[in-house]
GROMACS .gro file of C-alpha atoms in nm:
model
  151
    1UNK     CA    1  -0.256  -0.605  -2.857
    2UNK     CA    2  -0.538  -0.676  -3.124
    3UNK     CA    3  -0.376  -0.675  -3.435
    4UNK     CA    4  -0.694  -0.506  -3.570
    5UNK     CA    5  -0.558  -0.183  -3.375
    6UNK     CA    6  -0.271  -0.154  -3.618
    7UNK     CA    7  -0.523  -0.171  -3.959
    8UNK     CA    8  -0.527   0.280  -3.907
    9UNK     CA    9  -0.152   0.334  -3.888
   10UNK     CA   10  -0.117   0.058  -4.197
   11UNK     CA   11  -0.339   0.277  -4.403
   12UNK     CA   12  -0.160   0.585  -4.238
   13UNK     CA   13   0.178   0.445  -4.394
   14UNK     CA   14   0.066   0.338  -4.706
   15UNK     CA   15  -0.128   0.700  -4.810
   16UNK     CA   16   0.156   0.871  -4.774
   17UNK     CA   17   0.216   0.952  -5.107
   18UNK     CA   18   0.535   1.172  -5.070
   19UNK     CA   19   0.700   0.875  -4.987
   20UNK     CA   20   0.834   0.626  -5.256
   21UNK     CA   21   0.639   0.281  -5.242
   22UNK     CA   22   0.948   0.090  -5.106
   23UNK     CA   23   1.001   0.354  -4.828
   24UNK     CA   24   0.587   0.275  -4.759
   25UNK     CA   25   0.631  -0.077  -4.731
   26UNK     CA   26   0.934  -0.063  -4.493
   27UNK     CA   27   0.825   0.153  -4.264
   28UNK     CA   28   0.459  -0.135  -4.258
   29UNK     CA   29   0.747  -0.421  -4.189
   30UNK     CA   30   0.893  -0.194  -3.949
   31UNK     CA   31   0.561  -0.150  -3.767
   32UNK     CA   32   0.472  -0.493  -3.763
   33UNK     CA   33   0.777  -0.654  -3.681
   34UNK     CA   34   0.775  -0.381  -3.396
   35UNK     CA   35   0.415  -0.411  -3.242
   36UNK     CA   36   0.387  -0.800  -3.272
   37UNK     CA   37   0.602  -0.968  -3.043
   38UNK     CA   38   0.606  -1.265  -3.246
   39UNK     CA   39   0.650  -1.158  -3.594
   40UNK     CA   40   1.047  -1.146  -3.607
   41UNK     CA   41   1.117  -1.099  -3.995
   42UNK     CA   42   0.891  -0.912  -4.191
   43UNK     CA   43   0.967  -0.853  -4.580
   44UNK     CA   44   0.799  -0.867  -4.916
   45UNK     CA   45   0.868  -1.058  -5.236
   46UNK     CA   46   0.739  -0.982  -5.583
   47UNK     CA   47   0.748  -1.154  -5.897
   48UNK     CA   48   1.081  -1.020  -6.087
   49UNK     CA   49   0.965  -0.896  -6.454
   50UNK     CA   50   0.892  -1.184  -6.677
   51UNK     CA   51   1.087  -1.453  -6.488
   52UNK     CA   52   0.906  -1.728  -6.286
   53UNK     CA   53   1.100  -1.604  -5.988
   54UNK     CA   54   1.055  -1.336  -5.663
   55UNK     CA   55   1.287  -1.127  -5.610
   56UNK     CA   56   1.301  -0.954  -5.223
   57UNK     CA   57   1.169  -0.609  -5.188
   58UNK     CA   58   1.144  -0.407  -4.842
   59UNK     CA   59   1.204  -0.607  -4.505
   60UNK     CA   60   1.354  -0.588  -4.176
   61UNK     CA   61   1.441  -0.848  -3.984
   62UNK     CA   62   1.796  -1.097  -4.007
   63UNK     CA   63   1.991  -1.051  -4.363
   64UNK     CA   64   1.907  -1.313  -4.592
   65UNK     CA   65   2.127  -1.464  -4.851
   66UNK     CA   66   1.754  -1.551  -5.057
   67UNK     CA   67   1.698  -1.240  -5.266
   68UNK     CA   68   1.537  -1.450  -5.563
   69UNK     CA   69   1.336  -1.699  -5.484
   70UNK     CA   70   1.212  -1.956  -5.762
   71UNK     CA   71   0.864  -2.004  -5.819
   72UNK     CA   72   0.787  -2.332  -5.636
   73UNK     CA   73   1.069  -2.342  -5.445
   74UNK     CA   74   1.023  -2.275  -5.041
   75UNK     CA   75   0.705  -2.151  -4.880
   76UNK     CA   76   0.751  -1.842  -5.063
   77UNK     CA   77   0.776  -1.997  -5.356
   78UNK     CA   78   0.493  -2.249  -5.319
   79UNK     CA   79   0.255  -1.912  -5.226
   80UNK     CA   80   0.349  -1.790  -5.606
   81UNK     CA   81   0.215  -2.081  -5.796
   82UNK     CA   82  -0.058  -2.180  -5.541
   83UNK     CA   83  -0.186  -1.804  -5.507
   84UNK     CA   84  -0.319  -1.912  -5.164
   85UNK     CA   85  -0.219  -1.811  -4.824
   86UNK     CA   86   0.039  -2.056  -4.655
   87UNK     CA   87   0.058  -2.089  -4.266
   88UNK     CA   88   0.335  -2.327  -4.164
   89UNK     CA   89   0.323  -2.378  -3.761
   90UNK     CA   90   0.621  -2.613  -3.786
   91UNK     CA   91   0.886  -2.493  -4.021
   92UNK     CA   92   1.101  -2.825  -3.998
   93UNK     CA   93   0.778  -3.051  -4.051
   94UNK     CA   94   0.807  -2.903  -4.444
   95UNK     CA   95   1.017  -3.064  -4.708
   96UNK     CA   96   1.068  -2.760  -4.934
   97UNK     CA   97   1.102  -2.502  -4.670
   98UNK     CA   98   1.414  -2.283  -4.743
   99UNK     CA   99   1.590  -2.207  -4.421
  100UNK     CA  100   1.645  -1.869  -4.349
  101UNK     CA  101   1.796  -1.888  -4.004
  102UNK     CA  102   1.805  -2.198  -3.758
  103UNK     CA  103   1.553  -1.955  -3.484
  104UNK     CA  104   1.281  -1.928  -3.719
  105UNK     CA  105   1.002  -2.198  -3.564
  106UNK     CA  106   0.719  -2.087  -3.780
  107UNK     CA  107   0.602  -1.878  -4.150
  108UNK     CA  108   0.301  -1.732  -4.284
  109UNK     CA  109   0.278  -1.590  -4.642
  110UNK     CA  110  -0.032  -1.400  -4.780
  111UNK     CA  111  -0.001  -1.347  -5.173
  112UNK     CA  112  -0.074  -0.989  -5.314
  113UNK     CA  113  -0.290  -0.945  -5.590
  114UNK     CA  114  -0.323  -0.688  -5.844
  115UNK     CA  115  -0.614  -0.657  -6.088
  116UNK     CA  116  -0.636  -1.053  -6.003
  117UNK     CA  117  -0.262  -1.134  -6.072
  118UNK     CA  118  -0.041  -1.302  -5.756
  119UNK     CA  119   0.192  -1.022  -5.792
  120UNK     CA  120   0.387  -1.056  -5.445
  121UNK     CA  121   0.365  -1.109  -5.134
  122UNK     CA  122   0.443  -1.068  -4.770
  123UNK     CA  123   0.630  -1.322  -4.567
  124UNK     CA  124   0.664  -1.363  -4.170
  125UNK     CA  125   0.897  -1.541  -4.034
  126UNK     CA  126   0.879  -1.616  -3.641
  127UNK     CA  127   1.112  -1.788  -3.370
  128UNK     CA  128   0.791  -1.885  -3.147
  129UNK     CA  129   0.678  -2.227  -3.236
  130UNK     CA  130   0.305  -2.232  -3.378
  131UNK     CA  131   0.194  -1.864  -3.335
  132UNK     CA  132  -0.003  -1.773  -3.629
  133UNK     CA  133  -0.369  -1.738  -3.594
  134UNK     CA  134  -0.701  -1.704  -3.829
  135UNK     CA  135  -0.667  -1.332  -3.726
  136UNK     CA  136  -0.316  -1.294  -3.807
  137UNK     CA  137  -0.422  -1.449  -4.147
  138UNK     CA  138  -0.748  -1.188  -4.171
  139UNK     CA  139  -0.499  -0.887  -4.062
  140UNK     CA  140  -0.205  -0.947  -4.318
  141UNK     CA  141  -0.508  -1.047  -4.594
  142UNK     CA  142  -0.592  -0.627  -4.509
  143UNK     CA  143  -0.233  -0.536  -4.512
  144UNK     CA  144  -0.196  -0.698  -4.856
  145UNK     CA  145  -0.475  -0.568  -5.003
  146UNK     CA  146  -0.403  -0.238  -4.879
  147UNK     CA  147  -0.039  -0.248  -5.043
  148UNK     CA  148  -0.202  -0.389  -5.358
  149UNK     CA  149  -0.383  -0.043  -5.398
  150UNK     CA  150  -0.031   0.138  -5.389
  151UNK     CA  151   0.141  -0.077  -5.646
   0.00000   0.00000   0.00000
């Protein structure tokens, strides 16, 4: 399936303003880690008040012991100081890649930003080797901008 065909229920989701924010962004992990066969962990990360850190927000997907990640640190860590998308089709070919769980093969992490400000982000993790794409790149680049107008 076209990932583009998922763009509607994302803004569906994310609309629905009688649900809280962290209920909206669960239930867009839940759909994507649902409708795309490869994406097998699907959570956000924001920056955690005034500390150079992320702390995890909504996801769904394995439990993982890295609820605060530091700036720098990881993939996730490297998107907050870079403030530039971060597609890793070989997660053991990285030095500074945290492991979350010996399956995961692969990562991509698109930064949200807020008035300009890397203020979070969402992460993918997958257990295919090498399955990201320039459109999974151009779809989660929507999704975050889309979540950006809700926060």
């Amino acid at each position: 399936m076209p990932l583009t065909t998922l763009k509607p229920q994302v803004e569906t989701i994310l609309s629905n303003s009688k649900n809280t924010v962290d209920d909206r962004l669960l239930a867009v992990c839940e759909l994507l880690e649902a409708q795309v066969p490869y994406y097998n962990w699907v959570g956000f990360y924001f920056k955690n008040g005034d500390k150079n850190e992320l702390k995890l927000g909504p996801y769904v997907g394995a439990p993982t012991d890295h609820t605060i990640i530091p700036f720098g640190k990881g993939i996730c860590g490297q998107v907050a100081v870079s403030n530039k998308n971060f597609v890793v089709p070989d997660v053991t070919a990285q030095d500074n890649y945290i492991a979350c769980s010996i399956t995961v093969k692969a990562e991509i992490v698109i930064p949200i930003f807020v008035n300009g400000e890397n203020i979070g982000q969402i992460d993918i993790d997958s257990n295919t080797p090498d399955p990201f794409t320039e459109a999974d790149e151009r779809f989660l680049e929507f999704v975050c901008a889309k979540v950006s107008e809700i926060l």
